[in-house]
Amino acid sequence: MSSSKKLAILPIAIALVAALAGCTAEEAPQAAPTAETTETPTAEPTVTPSTLTFTMPTDCASILPQSRIDEFAAEGIVLLGGPGGRYGSDYLVDATPEEQAGGISCIWGFSDSEVSSFTISVAPLSAATRPAVVASFAEQGLNEETTPDAVAYGVQGDRSLDPAIMNVLRGESWISVIATIGGLDSYTRSVEISGEVYESVYTAR
């Protein structure tokens, strides 16, 4: 994973990062003109968010690396719903919010019981649709964290009732991961998966 993409998603909630760190120092008394000094520019990462392009995926197989798919398979988890899944769009009765926004939702669950384990979604986002999406997170009581290129909304959940949830919004995209069984481990895994999806749907120009 590139350094810029690692910056986008951090385990155990996304750390709040100051976008611009500035410091003001007292000015020295004006004296005779001296040679003009040049401020050293802040080093930029090799690949910044502005050099990446979002592409809306059309199938579920393309949003995760093979290593994650193999890890799921070792646990008996297969793609049940979504484009390319065992039941396609018929796994869920109603469309997910991400699907309603023009995206896809991929339900990964246990092959024997067909119970969902992770729902991983990607949807396009615009200035017009963003306010309603953010409002829905507030209604769910999700915690907000920011990084220089994204805003994340999530909750750890627990192993008895509440799922672990991670939503990551950028200018053009909405990536979400919901672990049916919550708790710290599931939340950490959801954060990691959201980063892997980011790697898959954003490419260098």
PDB file of C-alpha atoms in Angstrom:
ATOM      1  CA  MET A   1       0.000   0.000   0.000  1.00  0.00           C
ATOM      2  CA  SER A   2       1.396   3.420  -0.917  1.00  0.00           C
ATOM      3  CA  SER A   3       2.211   5.923   1.808  1.00  0.00           C
ATOM      4  CA  SER A   4      -0.561   8.295   0.710  1.00  0.00           C
ATOM      5  CA  LYS A   5      -3.182   5.588   0.758  1.00  0.00           C
ATOM      6  CA  LYS A   6      -2.073   4.374   4.177  1.00  0.00           C
ATOM      7  CA  LEU A   7      -2.588   7.968   5.336  1.00  0.00           C
ATOM      8  CA  ALA A   8      -6.179   7.815   4.174  1.00  0.00           C
ATOM      9  CA  ILE A   9      -7.277   5.014   6.524  1.00  0.00           C
ATOM     10  CA  LEU A  10      -5.866   4.265   9.986  1.00  0.00           C
ATOM     11  CA  PRO A  11      -6.884   1.409  12.311  1.00  0.00           C
ATOM     12  CA  ILE A  12      -9.181   2.054  15.309  1.00  0.00           C
ATOM     13  CA  ALA A  13     -10.892   5.127  13.948  1.00  0.00           C
ATOM     14  CA  ILE A  14      -9.304   7.643  11.575  1.00  0.00           C
ATOM     15  CA  ALA A  15      -7.008  10.013  13.457  1.00  0.00           C
ATOM     16  CA  LEU A  16      -7.844  13.682  13.358  1.00  0.00           C
ATOM     17  CA  VAL A  17      -5.087  15.406  11.434  1.00  0.00           C
ATOM     18  CA  ALA A  18      -4.595  19.144  11.097  1.00  0.00           C
ATOM     19  CA  ALA A  19      -4.686  20.039   7.409  1.00  0.00           C
ATOM     20  CA  LEU A  20      -2.271  22.895   7.701  1.00  0.00           C
ATOM     21  CA  ALA A  21       0.106  23.272  10.601  1.00  0.00           C
ATOM     22  CA  GLY A  22       1.247  26.828  10.880  1.00  0.00           C
ATOM     23  CA  CYS A  23       3.178  28.619  13.513  1.00  0.00           C
ATOM     24  CA  THR A  24       3.478  32.300  14.072  1.00  0.00           C
ATOM     25  CA  ALA A  25       6.589  33.783  15.570  1.00  0.00           C
ATOM     26  CA  GLU A  26       7.115  37.260  16.936  1.00  0.00           C
ATOM     27  CA  GLU A  27       8.505  39.559  14.324  1.00  0.00           C
ATOM     28  CA  ALA A  28      11.887  41.087  15.089  1.00  0.00           C
ATOM     29  CA  PRO A  29      12.135  44.876  15.049  1.00  0.00           C
ATOM     30  CA  GLN A  30      12.555  46.290  11.572  1.00  0.00           C
ATOM     31  CA  ALA A  31      16.207  46.865  10.753  1.00  0.00           C
ATOM     32  CA  ALA A  32      18.216  47.546   7.646  1.00  0.00           C
ATOM     33  CA  PRO A  33      17.084  45.445   4.681  1.00  0.00           C
ATOM     34  CA  THR A  34      18.700  42.033   4.570  1.00  0.00           C
ATOM     35  CA  ALA A  35      18.857  39.324   1.976  1.00  0.00           C
ATOM     36  CA  GLU A  36      15.416  37.882   1.264  1.00  0.00           C
ATOM     37  CA  THR A  37      14.886  34.428   2.718  1.00  0.00           C
ATOM     38  CA  THR A  38      12.975  31.699   0.922  1.00  0.00           C
ATOM     39  CA  GLU A  39      10.572  29.495   2.858  1.00  0.00           C
ATOM     40  CA  THR A  40      11.327  25.809   2.475  1.00  0.00           C
ATOM     41  CA  PRO A  41       8.238  24.153   0.969  1.00  0.00           C
ATOM     42  CA  THR A  42       6.642  21.245   2.769  1.00  0.00           C
ATOM     43  CA  ALA A  43       7.483  17.955   1.098  1.00  0.00           C
ATOM     44  CA  GLU A  44       4.512  16.395  -0.659  1.00  0.00           C
ATOM     45  CA  PRO A  45       3.891  12.665  -0.940  1.00  0.00           C
ATOM     46  CA  THR A  46       4.807  11.090  -4.262  1.00  0.00           C
ATOM     47  CA  VAL A  47       1.137  10.336  -4.968  1.00  0.00           C
ATOM     48  CA  THR A  48      -1.394  12.725  -3.507  1.00  0.00           C
ATOM     49  CA  PRO A  49      -5.202  12.383  -3.558  1.00  0.00           C
ATOM     50  CA  SER A  50      -5.346  14.928  -6.388  1.00  0.00           C
ATOM     51  CA  THR A  51      -3.364  12.574  -8.625  1.00  0.00           C
ATOM     52  CA  LEU A  52      -5.825   9.712  -8.142  1.00  0.00           C
ATOM     53  CA  THR A  53      -8.964   8.974 -10.111  1.00  0.00           C
ATOM     54  CA  PHE A  54     -12.060   7.244  -8.732  1.00  0.00           C
ATOM     55  CA  THR A  55     -13.639   4.579 -10.928  1.00  0.00           C
ATOM     56  CA  MET A  56     -16.994   3.143  -9.905  1.00  0.00           C
ATOM     57  CA  PRO A  57     -16.646  -0.666  -9.933  1.00  0.00           C
ATOM     58  CA  THR A  58     -19.243  -2.848 -11.622  1.00  0.00           C
ATOM     59  CA  ASP A  59     -18.560  -6.144  -9.856  1.00  0.00           C
ATOM     60  CA  CYS A  60     -17.635  -7.284  -6.368  1.00  0.00           C
ATOM     61  CA  ALA A  61     -14.563  -9.321  -7.290  1.00  0.00           C
ATOM     62  CA  SER A  62     -12.651  -6.205  -8.313  1.00  0.00           C
ATOM     63  CA  ILE A  63     -12.930  -4.262  -5.042  1.00  0.00           C
ATOM     64  CA  LEU A  64     -10.841  -6.558  -2.835  1.00  0.00           C
ATOM     65  CA  PRO A  65      -7.298  -7.869  -3.221  1.00  0.00           C
ATOM     66  CA  GLN A  66      -6.861 -11.608  -3.750  1.00  0.00           C
ATOM     67  CA  SER A  67      -5.204 -11.863  -0.336  1.00  0.00           C
ATOM     68  CA  ARG A  68      -8.438 -10.735   1.373  1.00  0.00           C
ATOM     69  CA  ILE A  69     -10.584 -13.045  -0.760  1.00  0.00           C
ATOM     70  CA  ASP A  70      -8.288 -15.947   0.142  1.00  0.00           C
ATOM     71  CA  GLU A  71      -8.514 -15.008   3.823  1.00  0.00           C
ATOM     72  CA  PHE A  72     -12.294 -15.025   3.612  1.00  0.00           C
ATOM     73  CA  ALA A  73     -12.255 -18.389   1.817  1.00  0.00           C
ATOM     74  CA  ALA A  74     -10.111 -19.894   4.582  1.00  0.00           C
ATOM     75  CA  GLU A  75     -12.858 -18.875   7.028  1.00  0.00           C
ATOM     76  CA  GLY A  76     -15.619 -20.326   4.862  1.00  0.00           C
ATOM     77  CA  ILE A  77     -16.760 -16.867   3.742  1.00  0.00           C
ATOM     78  CA  VAL A  78     -17.867 -16.500   0.110  1.00  0.00           C
ATOM     79  CA  LEU A  79     -19.550 -13.834  -2.002  1.00  0.00           C
ATOM     80  CA  LEU A  80     -23.279 -14.345  -1.529  1.00  0.00           C
ATOM     81  CA  GLY A  81     -24.873 -11.126  -2.784  1.00  0.00           C
ATOM     82  CA  GLY A  82     -24.020  -8.361  -5.202  1.00  0.00           C
ATOM     83  CA  PRO A  83     -22.649  -8.386  -8.752  1.00  0.00           C
ATOM     84  CA  GLY A  84     -20.889 -11.716  -9.258  1.00  0.00           C
ATOM     85  CA  GLY A  85     -22.283 -13.221  -6.049  1.00  0.00           C
ATOM     86  CA  ARG A  86     -24.107 -16.514  -5.596  1.00  0.00           C
ATOM     87  CA  TYR A  87     -27.500 -14.774  -5.491  1.00  0.00           C
ATOM     88  CA  GLY A  88     -26.634 -11.489  -7.165  1.00  0.00           C
ATOM     89  CA  SER A  89     -29.139  -8.756  -6.358  1.00  0.00           C
ATOM     90  CA  ASP A  90     -31.625 -11.296  -4.958  1.00  0.00           C
ATOM     91  CA  TYR A  91     -29.804 -11.830  -1.658  1.00  0.00           C
ATOM     92  CA  LEU A  92     -31.322  -8.682  -0.115  1.00  0.00           C
ATOM     93  CA  VAL A  93     -35.007  -7.835  -0.302  1.00  0.00           C
ATOM     94  CA  ASP A  94     -34.433  -4.083  -0.417  1.00  0.00           C
ATOM     95  CA  ALA A  95     -31.648  -2.081  -2.008  1.00  0.00           C
ATOM     96  CA  THR A  96     -28.978  -0.755   0.330  1.00  0.00           C
ATOM     97  CA  PRO A  97     -28.505   3.024   0.684  1.00  0.00           C
ATOM     98  CA  GLU A  98     -25.330   2.666  -1.369  1.00  0.00           C
ATOM     99  CA  GLU A  99     -27.230   0.866  -4.131  1.00  0.00           C
ATOM    100  CA  GLN A 100     -29.904   3.557  -4.042  1.00  0.00           C
ATOM    101  CA  ALA A 101     -27.100   6.088  -4.564  1.00  0.00           C
ATOM    102  CA  GLY A 102     -25.989   4.288  -7.727  1.00  0.00           C
ATOM    103  CA  GLY A 103     -23.404   2.011  -6.166  1.00  0.00           C
ATOM    104  CA  ILE A 104     -22.950  -1.681  -5.462  1.00  0.00           C
ATOM    105  CA  SER A 105     -23.134  -3.703  -2.250  1.00  0.00           C
ATOM    106  CA  CYS A 106     -21.268  -6.974  -1.869  1.00  0.00           C
ATOM    107  CA  ILE A 107     -22.423  -9.382   0.833  1.00  0.00           C
ATOM    108  CA  TRP A 108     -19.762 -11.796   1.984  1.00  0.00           C
ATOM    109  CA  GLY A 109     -21.069 -14.554   4.246  1.00  0.00           C
ATOM    110  CA  PHE A 110     -20.619 -18.102   5.421  1.00  0.00           C
ATOM    111  CA  SER A 111     -21.039 -20.649   2.655  1.00  0.00           C
ATOM    112  CA  ASP A 112     -22.801 -23.247   4.795  1.00  0.00           C
ATOM    113  CA  SER A 113     -25.297 -21.029   6.649  1.00  0.00           C
ATOM    114  CA  GLU A 114     -25.428 -18.210   4.049  1.00  0.00           C
ATOM    115  CA  VAL A 115     -25.484 -15.695   6.911  1.00  0.00           C
ATOM    116  CA  SER A 116     -23.790 -12.420   6.093  1.00  0.00           C
ATOM    117  CA  SER A 117     -20.469 -11.585   7.700  1.00  0.00           C
ATOM    118  CA  PHE A 118     -19.339  -8.434   5.875  1.00  0.00           C
ATOM    119  CA  THR A 119     -21.254  -6.066   3.620  1.00  0.00           C
ATOM    120  CA  ILE A 120     -18.833  -4.042   1.532  1.00  0.00           C
ATOM    121  CA  SER A 121     -20.209  -1.223  -0.612  1.00  0.00           C
ATOM    122  CA  VAL A 122     -18.961   1.430  -3.002  1.00  0.00           C
ATOM    123  CA  ALA A 123     -21.076   4.300  -4.321  1.00  0.00           C
ATOM    124  CA  PRO A 124     -20.461   7.526  -6.211  1.00  0.00           C
ATOM    125  CA  LEU A 125     -20.759  10.755  -4.224  1.00  0.00           C
ATOM    126  CA  SER A 126     -21.374  14.341  -5.239  1.00  0.00           C
ATOM    127  CA  ALA A 127     -21.914  17.705  -3.569  1.00  0.00           C
ATOM    128  CA  ALA A 128     -25.638  17.232  -4.129  1.00  0.00           C
ATOM    129  CA  THR A 129     -25.908  13.778  -2.516  1.00  0.00           C
ATOM    130  CA  ARG A 130     -23.355  14.207   0.270  1.00  0.00           C
ATOM    131  CA  PRO A 131     -25.553  16.149   2.775  1.00  0.00           C
ATOM    132  CA  ALA A 132     -28.220  13.418   2.904  1.00  0.00           C
ATOM    133  CA  VAL A 133     -25.580  10.715   3.322  1.00  0.00           C
ATOM    134  CA  VAL A 134     -23.886  12.583   6.173  1.00  0.00           C
ATOM    135  CA  ALA A 135     -27.267  13.242   7.819  1.00  0.00           C
ATOM    136  CA  SER A 136     -27.965   9.498   7.822  1.00  0.00           C
ATOM    137  CA  PHE A 137     -24.718   8.912   9.710  1.00  0.00           C
ATOM    138  CA  ALA A 138     -25.728  11.469  12.338  1.00  0.00           C
ATOM    139  CA  GLU A 139     -29.038   9.633  12.772  1.00  0.00           C
ATOM    140  CA  GLN A 140     -27.123   6.405  13.368  1.00  0.00           C
ATOM    141  CA  GLY A 141     -24.927   8.061  15.976  1.00  0.00           C
ATOM    142  CA  LEU A 142     -21.702   7.320  14.132  1.00  0.00           C
ATOM    143  CA  ASN A 143     -18.448   8.936  15.228  1.00  0.00           C
ATOM    144  CA  GLU A 144     -16.783  11.360  12.814  1.00  0.00           C
ATOM    145  CA  GLU A 145     -13.037  11.528  12.175  1.00  0.00           C
ATOM    146  CA  THR A 146     -11.120  13.354   9.463  1.00  0.00           C
ATOM    147  CA  THR A 147      -7.883  12.963   7.527  1.00  0.00           C
ATOM    148  CA  PRO A 148      -6.473  15.305   4.874  1.00  0.00           C
ATOM    149  CA  ASP A 149      -8.335  13.555   2.052  1.00  0.00           C
ATOM    150  CA  ALA A 150     -11.376  11.915   3.677  1.00  0.00           C
ATOM    151  CA  VAL A 151     -14.000  11.992   6.409  1.00  0.00           C
ATOM    152  CA  ALA A 152     -14.848   8.735   8.172  1.00  0.00           C
ATOM    153  CA  TYR A 153     -17.962   7.836  10.140  1.00  0.00           C
ATOM    154  CA  GLY A 154     -17.912   4.675  12.206  1.00  0.00           C
ATOM    155  CA  VAL A 155     -18.757   2.777  15.336  1.00  0.00           C
ATOM    156  CA  GLN A 156     -17.128  -0.220  16.978  1.00  0.00           C
ATOM    157  CA  GLY A 157     -20.326  -2.058  17.876  1.00  0.00           C
ATOM    158  CA  ASP A 158     -20.275  -5.190  20.009  1.00  0.00           C
ATOM    159  CA  ARG A 159     -20.417  -8.947  19.657  1.00  0.00           C
ATOM    160  CA  SER A 160     -24.000  -9.295  20.850  1.00  0.00           C
ATOM    161  CA  LEU A 161     -26.177  -6.697  19.120  1.00  0.00           C
ATOM    162  CA  ASP A 162     -24.539  -3.871  17.199  1.00  0.00           C
ATOM    163  CA  PRO A 163     -22.420  -4.298  14.064  1.00  0.00           C
ATOM    164  CA  ALA A 164     -19.068  -2.632  13.461  1.00  0.00           C
ATOM    165  CA  ILE A 165     -19.475   0.107  10.852  1.00  0.00           C
ATOM    166  CA  MET A 166     -17.008   2.136   8.819  1.00  0.00           C
ATOM    167  CA  ASN A 167     -17.990   4.696   6.175  1.00  0.00           C
ATOM    168  CA  VAL A 168     -15.355   6.720   4.347  1.00  0.00           C
ATOM    169  CA  LEU A 169     -16.362   9.733   2.244  1.00  0.00           C
ATOM    170  CA  ARG A 170     -14.210  11.496  -0.308  1.00  0.00           C
ATOM    171  CA  GLY A 171     -15.172  14.038  -2.932  1.00  0.00           C
ATOM    172  CA  GLU A 172     -16.354  11.441  -5.429  1.00  0.00           C
ATOM    173  CA  SER A 173     -16.844   8.255  -3.439  1.00  0.00           C
ATOM    174  CA  TRP A 174     -18.533   6.564  -0.523  1.00  0.00           C
ATOM    175  CA  ILE A 175     -16.932   3.351   0.731  1.00  0.00           C
ATOM    176  CA  SER A 176     -18.647   1.424   3.511  1.00  0.00           C
ATOM    177  CA  VAL A 177     -17.897  -1.767   5.415  1.00  0.00           C
ATOM    178  CA  ILE A 178     -20.317  -3.325   7.880  1.00  0.00           C
ATOM    179  CA  ALA A 179     -19.295  -6.327   9.996  1.00  0.00           C
ATOM    180  CA  THR A 180     -22.400  -8.192  11.176  1.00  0.00           C
ATOM    181  CA  ILE A 181     -20.700  -9.137  14.445  1.00  0.00           C
ATOM    182  CA  GLY A 182     -19.186  -6.008  15.978  1.00  0.00           C
ATOM    183  CA  GLY A 183     -16.444  -5.484  18.501  1.00  0.00           C
ATOM    184  CA  LEU A 184     -12.893  -4.172  18.392  1.00  0.00           C
ATOM    185  CA  ASP A 185     -11.468  -6.901  16.159  1.00  0.00           C
ATOM    186  CA  SER A 186     -14.280  -6.577  13.642  1.00  0.00           C
ATOM    187  CA  TYR A 187     -14.005  -2.798  13.633  1.00  0.00           C
ATOM    188  CA  THR A 188     -10.252  -2.965  13.039  1.00  0.00           C
ATOM    189  CA  ARG A 189     -10.830  -5.385  10.200  1.00  0.00           C
ATOM    190  CA  SER A 190     -13.509  -3.140   8.699  1.00  0.00           C
ATOM    191  CA  VAL A 191     -11.090  -0.208   8.693  1.00  0.00           C
ATOM    192  CA  GLU A 192      -8.470  -2.356   6.954  1.00  0.00           C
ATOM    193  CA  ILE A 193     -10.960  -3.558   4.346  1.00  0.00           C
ATOM    194  CA  SER A 194     -12.102  -0.003   3.603  1.00  0.00           C
ATOM    195  CA  GLY A 195      -8.471   0.844   2.879  1.00  0.00           C
ATOM    196  CA  GLU A 196      -8.174  -2.119   0.520  1.00  0.00           C
ATOM    197  CA  VAL A 197     -11.301  -1.026  -1.345  1.00  0.00           C
ATOM    198  CA  TYR A 198      -9.812   2.455  -1.644  1.00  0.00           C
ATOM    199  CA  GLU A 199      -6.693   0.923  -3.184  1.00  0.00           C
ATOM    200  CA  SER A 200      -8.890  -0.876  -5.726  1.00  0.00           C
ATOM    201  CA  VAL A 201     -11.185   1.952  -6.832  1.00  0.00           C
ATOM    202  CA  TYR A 202      -8.630   4.793  -6.939  1.00  0.00           C
ATOM    203  CA  THR A 203      -5.860   4.651  -9.517  1.00  0.00           C
ATOM    204  CA  ALA A 204      -3.067   7.020 -10.503  1.00  0.00           C
ATOM    205  CA  ARG A 205      -3.872   9.276 -13.417  1.00  0.00           C
TER     206      ARG A 205
END
